mmCIF file of C-alpha atoms in Angstrom:
data_model
loop_
_atom_site.group_PDB
_atom_site.id
_atom_site.type_symbol
_atom_site.label_atom_id
_atom_site.label_comp_id
_atom_site.label_asym_id
_atom_site.label_seq_id
_atom_site.Cartn_x
_atom_site.Cartn_y
_atom_site.Cartn_z
ATOM 1 C CA ALA A 1 48.591 1.214 5.109
ATOM 2 C CA GLN A 2 45.411 -0.554 5.807
ATOM 3 C CA SER A 3 43.988 -2.718 2.487
ATOM 4 C CA VAL A 4 41.642 -5.307 2.598
ATOM 5 C CA THR A 5 41.234 -7.766 -1.121
ATOM 6 C CA GLN A 6 38.382 -9.467 -1.813
ATOM 7 C CA PRO A 7 39.811 -11.797 -4.755
ATOM 8 C CA ASP A 8 36.167 -13.140 -6.048
ATOM 9 C CA ILE A 9 33.970 -9.473 -7.320
ATOM 10 C CA HIS A 10 31.186 -12.319 -7.651
ATOM 11 C CA ILE A 11 30.409 -15.559 -6.692
ATOM 12 C CA THR A 12 27.320 -18.158 -7.708
ATOM 13 C CA VAL A 13 26.032 -20.582 -5.540
ATOM 14 C CA SER A 14 22.664 -23.156 -5.496
ATOM 15 C CA GLU A 15 20.613 -23.114 -2.647
ATOM 16 C CA GLY A 16 21.780 -25.205 0.150
ATOM 17 C CA ALA A 17 25.191 -25.338 -0.926
ATOM 18 C CA SER A 18 28.120 -24.520 1.366
ATOM 19 C CA LEU A 19 29.766 -21.043 0.759
ATOM 20 C CA GLU A 20 33.300 -19.052 1.117
ATOM 21 C CA LEU A 21 34.038 -15.639 0.585
ATOM 22 C CA ARG A 22 37.490 -14.345 0.524
ATOM 23 C CA CYS A 23 39.514 -12.019 2.226
ATOM 24 C CA ASN A 24 42.763 -10.657 2.914
ATOM 25 C CA TYR A 25 43.882 -7.708 5.077
ATOM 26 C CA SER A 26 46.747 -6.022 5.302
ATOM 27 C CA TYR A 27 48.388 -4.170 8.779
ATOM 28 C CA GLY A 28 51.279 -3.824 10.748
ATOM 29 C CA ALA A 29 49.337 -4.473 14.052
ATOM 30 C CA THR A 30 47.203 -7.072 15.090
ATOM 31 C CA PRO A 31 43.739 -6.175 13.185
ATOM 32 C CA TYR A 32 39.920 -5.893 14.416
ATOM 33 C CA LEU A 33 37.845 -7.497 11.707
ATOM 34 C CA PHE A 34 34.785 -7.383 9.752
ATOM 35 C CA TRP A 35 32.419 -8.379 7.887
ATOM 36 C CA TYR A 36 29.529 -7.075 6.736
ATOM 37 C CA VAL A 37 26.685 -7.517 4.180
ATOM 38 C CA GLN A 38 24.234 -4.902 1.950
ATOM 39 C CA SER A 39 21.722 -6.170 0.272
ATOM 40 C CA PRO A 40 19.623 -3.660 -2.683
ATOM 41 C CA GLY A 41 19.304 -0.384 -1.114
ATOM 42 C CA GLN A 42 20.008 -1.100 2.318
ATOM 43 C CA GLY A 43 22.839 -0.042 4.329
ATOM 44 C CA LEU A 44 25.161 -2.672 5.197
ATOM 45 C CA GLN A 45 23.934 -4.724 8.338
ATOM 46 C CA LEU A 46 27.229 -6.340 10.619
ATOM 47 C CA LEU A 47 27.484 -10.436 10.084
ATOM 48 C CA LEU A 48 30.635 -11.304 13.186
ATOM 49 C CA LYS A 49 33.893 -8.914 14.254
ATOM 50 C CA TYR A 50 37.066 -10.561 14.890
ATOM 51 C CA PHE A 51 38.879 -7.824 17.843
ATOM 52 C CA SER A 52 40.542 -10.701 19.813
ATOM 53 C CA GLY A 53 40.395 -14.220 21.036
ATOM 54 C CA ASP A 54 39.172 -17.192 19.394
ATOM 55 C CA THR A 55 40.015 -17.730 16.031
ATOM 56 C CA LEU A 56 36.587 -19.244 15.046
ATOM 57 C CA VAL A 57 34.247 -16.673 15.427
ATOM 58 C CA GLN A 58 30.456 -16.726 14.767
ATOM 59 C CA GLY A 59 27.557 -14.431 13.347
ATOM 60 C CA ILE A 60 24.283 -13.671 12.274
ATOM 61 C CA LYS A 61 22.351 -16.068 10.005
ATOM 62 C CA GLY A 62 24.507 -19.039 10.122
ATOM 63 C CA PHE A 63 27.946 -17.558 9.393
ATOM 64 C CA GLU A 64 31.005 -17.911 10.498
ATOM 65 C CA ALA A 65 34.673 -16.952 9.295
ATOM 66 C CA GLU A 66 37.673 -17.446 10.359
ATOM 67 C CA PHE A 67 40.916 -15.602 11.306
ATOM 68 C CA LYS A 68 44.421 -16.287 10.197
ATOM 69 C CA ARG A 69 46.952 -14.664 10.980
ATOM 70 C CA SER A 70 49.451 -16.970 9.521
ATOM 71 C CA GLN A 71 47.673 -15.705 5.482
ATOM 72 C CA SER A 72 46.221 -12.479 6.452
ATOM 73 C CA SER A 73 43.045 -14.036 6.003
ATOM 74 C CA PHE A 74 39.327 -13.909 7.245
ATOM 75 C CA ASN A 75 36.984 -15.893 4.699
ATOM 76 C CA LEU A 76 33.218 -16.174 5.667
ATOM 77 C CA ARG A 77 31.468 -19.268 5.571
ATOM 78 C CA LYS A 78 28.200 -20.677 5.590
ATOM 79 C CA PRO A 79 27.824 -24.289 5.582
ATOM 80 C CA SER A 80 23.901 -24.251 3.764
ATOM 81 C CA VAL A 81 23.350 -20.948 1.643
ATOM 82 C CA HIS A 82 19.230 -19.225 1.184
ATOM 83 C CA TRP A 83 18.628 -17.867 -1.254
ATOM 84 C CA SER A 84 18.103 -14.673 1.059
ATOM 85 C CA ASP A 85 21.986 -14.330 1.332
ATOM 86 C CA ALA A 86 22.007 -12.563 -1.892
ATOM 87 C CA ALA A 87 23.286 -9.999 -1.484
ATOM 88 C CA GLU A 88 26.596 -7.975 -1.319
ATOM 89 C CA TYR A 89 29.022 -8.793 0.850
ATOM 90 C CA PHE A 90 32.154 -6.845 2.707
ATOM 91 C CA CYS A 91 35.597 -7.117 4.896
ATOM 92 C CA ALA A 92 36.678 -4.437 7.050
ATOM 93 C CA VAL A 93 39.385 -4.244 8.802
ATOM 94 C CA GLY A 94 39.528 -1.256 11.527
ATOM 95 C CA ARG A 95 42.197 0.423 12.700
ATOM 96 C CA ASN A 96 43.310 -0.190 16.799
ATOM 97 C CA THR A 97 43.202 4.108 17.016
ATOM 98 C CA GLY A 98 39.951 5.634 16.214
ATOM 99 C CA ASN A 99 38.087 3.080 15.314
ATOM 100 C CA GLN A 100 38.561 4.261 11.190
ATOM 101 C CA PHE A 101 37.741 0.852 8.917
ATOM 102 C CA TYR A 102 38.539 0.544 5.805
ATOM 103 C CA PHE A 103 36.765 -2.047 3.270
ATOM 104 C CA GLY A 104 37.939 -4.459 0.858
ATOM 105 C CA THR A 105 35.621 -3.447 -2.641
ATOM 106 C CA GLY A 106 32.877 -6.138 -2.235
ATOM 107 C CA THR A 107 32.072 -9.640 -3.466
ATOM 108 C CA SER A 108 28.361 -10.491 -4.967
ATOM 109 C CA LEU A 109 26.685 -13.122 -4.171
ATOM 110 C CA THR A 110 23.694 -14.679 -6.069
ATOM 111 C CA VAL A 111 22.158 -17.724 -4.614
ATOM 112 C CA ILE A 112 20.336 -19.808 -7.679
ATOM 113 C CA PRO A 113 17.656 -22.525 -6.608
ATOM 114 C CA GLU B 1 16.407 1.415 19.131
ATOM 115 C CA ALA B 2 15.562 2.814 16.478
ATOM 116 C CA GLY B 3 18.387 2.926 13.557
ATOM 117 C CA VAL B 4 20.803 5.379 12.097
ATOM 118 C CA ALA B 5 17.956 7.853 9.520
ATOM 119 C CA GLN B 6 19.410 9.785 6.203
ATOM 120 C CA SER B 7 17.348 11.464 3.878
ATOM 121 C CA PRO B 8 16.867 12.088 1.414
ATOM 122 C CA ARG B 9 16.788 8.159 0.069
ATOM 123 C CA TYR B 10 17.148 9.446 -3.412
ATOM 124 C CA LYS B 11 18.425 13.416 -5.040
ATOM 125 C CA ILE B 12 19.443 13.505 -8.621
ATOM 126 C CA ILE B 13 20.526 17.239 -9.756
ATOM 127 C CA GLU B 14 23.183 18.758 -12.305
ATOM 128 C CA LYS B 15 26.461 19.345 -12.045
ATOM 129 C CA ARG B 16 27.798 22.458 -10.356
ATOM 130 C CA GLN B 17 24.395 22.288 -8.337
ATOM 131 C CA SER B 18 24.897 21.764 -4.576
ATOM 132 C CA VAL B 19 23.159 19.505 -2.508
ATOM 133 C CA ALA B 20 23.116 18.376 1.170
ATOM 134 C CA PHE B 21 22.124 15.188 3.205
ATOM 135 C CA TRP B 22 21.009 14.762 6.545
ATOM 136 C CA CYS B 23 21.906 11.835 9.049
ATOM 137 C CA ASN B 24 20.458 11.098 12.720
ATOM 138 C CA PRO B 25 22.532 8.874 14.209
ATOM 139 C CA ILE B 26 21.651 6.333 16.946
ATOM 140 C CA SER B 27 20.401 7.690 19.981
ATOM 141 C CA GLY B 28 23.482 8.458 22.530
ATOM 142 C CA HIS B 29 25.611 7.294 19.841
ATOM 143 C CA ALA B 30 29.210 9.581 20.484
ATOM 144 C CA THR B 31 30.726 9.474 17.245
ATOM 145 C CA LEU B 32 28.909 9.549 13.247
ATOM 146 C CA TYR B 33 30.816 8.825 10.418
ATOM 147 C CA TRP B 34 30.232 10.015 7.126
ATOM 148 C CA TYR B 35 30.730 7.156 3.858
ATOM 149 C CA GLN B 36 31.240 7.532 0.109
ATOM 150 C CA GLN B 37 30.392 4.113 -1.857
ATOM 151 C CA ILE B 38 31.179 4.557 -5.607
ATOM 152 C CA LEU B 39 29.211 1.906 -7.641
ATOM 153 C CA GLY B 40 31.433 -1.195 -7.513
ATOM 154 C CA GLN B 41 33.705 -0.020 -4.902
ATOM 155 C CA GLY B 42 33.810 -0.364 -0.795
ATOM 156 C CA PRO B 43 32.776 2.659 1.110
ATOM 157 C CA LYS B 44 34.917 5.060 2.268
ATOM 158 C CA LEU B 45 35.539 7.137 4.940
ATOM 159 C CA LEU B 46 34.893 11.073 4.439
ATOM 160 C CA ILE B 47 34.658 12.019 8.182
ATOM 161 C CA GLN B 48 34.459 11.074 11.126
ATOM 162 C CA PHE B 49 32.638 12.980 14.456
ATOM 163 C CA GLN B 50 33.313 12.795 18.163
ATOM 164 C CA ASN B 51 30.331 14.523 19.397
ATOM 165 C CA ASN B 52 30.601 17.874 17.868
ATOM 166 C CA GLY B 53 34.436 17.568 16.975
ATOM 167 C CA VAL B 54 36.438 16.710 14.013
ATOM 168 C CA VAL B 55 38.475 13.541 14.665
ATOM 169 C CA ASP B 56 39.527 13.232 10.836
ATOM 170 C CA ASP B 57 37.884 14.394 7.964
ATOM 171 C CA SER B 58 41.943 13.875 5.948
ATOM 172 C CA GLN B 59 39.810 12.100 3.034
ATOM 173 C CA LEU B 60 37.134 15.127 2.440
ATOM 174 C CA PRO B 61 37.462 17.130 -0.744
ATOM 175 C CA LYS B 62 37.460 20.448 1.423
ATOM 176 C CA ASP B 63 37.135 22.121 -1.455
ATOM 177 C CA ARG B 64 33.640 21.395 -2.240
ATOM 178 C CA PHE B 65 32.718 19.268 0.430
ATOM 179 C CA SER B 66 31.969 20.080 4.157
ATOM 180 C CA ALA B 67 30.136 18.410 7.162
ATOM 181 C CA GLU B 68 28.936 19.745 10.486
ATOM 182 C CA ARG B 69 27.700 18.008 13.605
ATOM 183 C CA LEU B 70 26.614 21.406 15.693
ATOM 184 C CA LYS B 71 24.866 19.966 18.466
ATOM 185 C CA GLY B 72 26.908 16.809 18.700
ATOM 186 C CA VAL B 73 23.555 14.086 17.631
ATOM 187 C CA ASP B 74 22.456 14.496 13.966
ATOM 188 C CA SER B 75 24.840 15.757 11.323
ATOM 189 C CA THR B 76 24.544 17.223 7.702
ATOM 190 C CA LEU B 77 27.082 16.481 4.957
ATOM 191 C CA LYS B 78 26.751 19.275 1.800
ATOM 192 C CA ILE B 79 28.427 19.644 -2.131
ATOM 193 C CA GLN B 80 29.132 22.631 -3.037
ATOM 194 C CA PRO B 81 29.333 22.550 -5.871
ATOM 195 C CA ALA B 82 28.644 18.867 -7.550
ATOM 196 C CA LYS B 83 30.606 17.012 -10.142
ATOM 197 C CA LEU B 84 29.718 13.691 -12.127
ATOM 198 C CA GLU B 85 31.668 12.226 -10.165
ATOM 199 C CA ASP B 86 30.002 12.247 -7.267
ATOM 200 C CA SER B 87 28.026 10.280 -8.379
ATOM 201 C CA ALA B 88 27.328 7.996 -5.363
ATOM 202 C CA VAL B 89 25.587 6.781 -1.910
ATOM 203 C CA TYR B 90 26.576 8.347 0.605
ATOM 204 C CA LEU B 91 25.877 6.516 4.023
ATOM 205 C CA CYS B 92 25.790 7.647 7.808
ATOM 206 C CA ALA B 93 27.379 5.649 10.724
ATOM 207 C CA SER B 94 28.032 5.729 14.055
ATOM 208 C CA SER B 95 28.477 4.396 16.825
ATOM 209 C CA ARG B 96 28.704 4.230 20.584
ATOM 210 C CA ARG B 97 32.332 5.689 21.413
ATOM 211 C CA LEU B 98 35.904 6.015 19.891
ATOM 212 C CA ALA B 99 37.027 3.071 21.166
ATOM 213 C CA ASP B 100 38.924 0.188 19.125
ATOM 214 C CA ALA B 101 36.737 -2.209 17.245
ATOM 215 C CA ASP B 102 32.784 -0.607 18.472
ATOM 216 C CA THR B 103 30.594 -1.583 16.359
ATOM 217 C CA GLN B 104 29.679 0.907 13.742
ATOM 218 C CA TYR B 105 25.686 1.247 12.188
ATOM 219 C CA PHE B 106 24.592 2.363 9.060
ATOM 220 C CA GLY B 107 21.966 3.706 7.654
ATOM 221 C CA PRO B 108 20.817 3.249 4.491
ATOM 222 C CA GLY B 109 22.310 5.001 2.540
ATOM 223 C CA THR B 110 21.301 8.574 0.263
ATOM 224 C CA ARG B 111 22.013 7.783 -3.187
ATOM 225 C CA LEU B 112 22.989 11.110 -5.286
ATOM 226 C CA THR B 113 23.113 11.078 -9.379
ATOM 227 C CA VAL B 114 24.840 13.847 -10.690
ATOM 228 C CA LEU B 115 23.798 14.955 -14.122
#
């Protein structure tokens, strides 16, 4: 069965510091992986996705993620966090038939000045 | 292009009442999804449509939830009767087609509170 684990419920970083959000997945075949961001009162916005090719994926807002098959991970990174990055971040795995997504429980990011 | 539209944004009802949510996907998007997001959890797929047909409704509590997409465009999700545990944000999403890794675009959601 497909599943996604985001081990960190909440992370606090200082503005300008680097960020890494962890995501581990369980899926029997080659996964399609996504990171979404959700600001308060808003829907989910796609940051980036991986489905094949280069394992380092670039996304919007300066985010990147690296797919590591051996570790079943797809961690999200940003070299320098801005106050506007404070939000909830969700990792998701897409089933390779039917385009159904399975989301993790999310990581809440707080950015302090 | 206009995004996924949902209404209402907020709804408060008492248990055993009924409620309906509306979603208008991005123009031209064939696939539509309804998710339930309980506080502190990630979104969980309730039902998925391809045009006006149901692709998967295995996680829809069919004794109280129903959904339709009659003309293959907008969709309605209904709860009747509501229970306290239905308090959640209901998200609608759409994608161009039913294809692997096709990006899903989400609406702002409807926050339901059941008292």
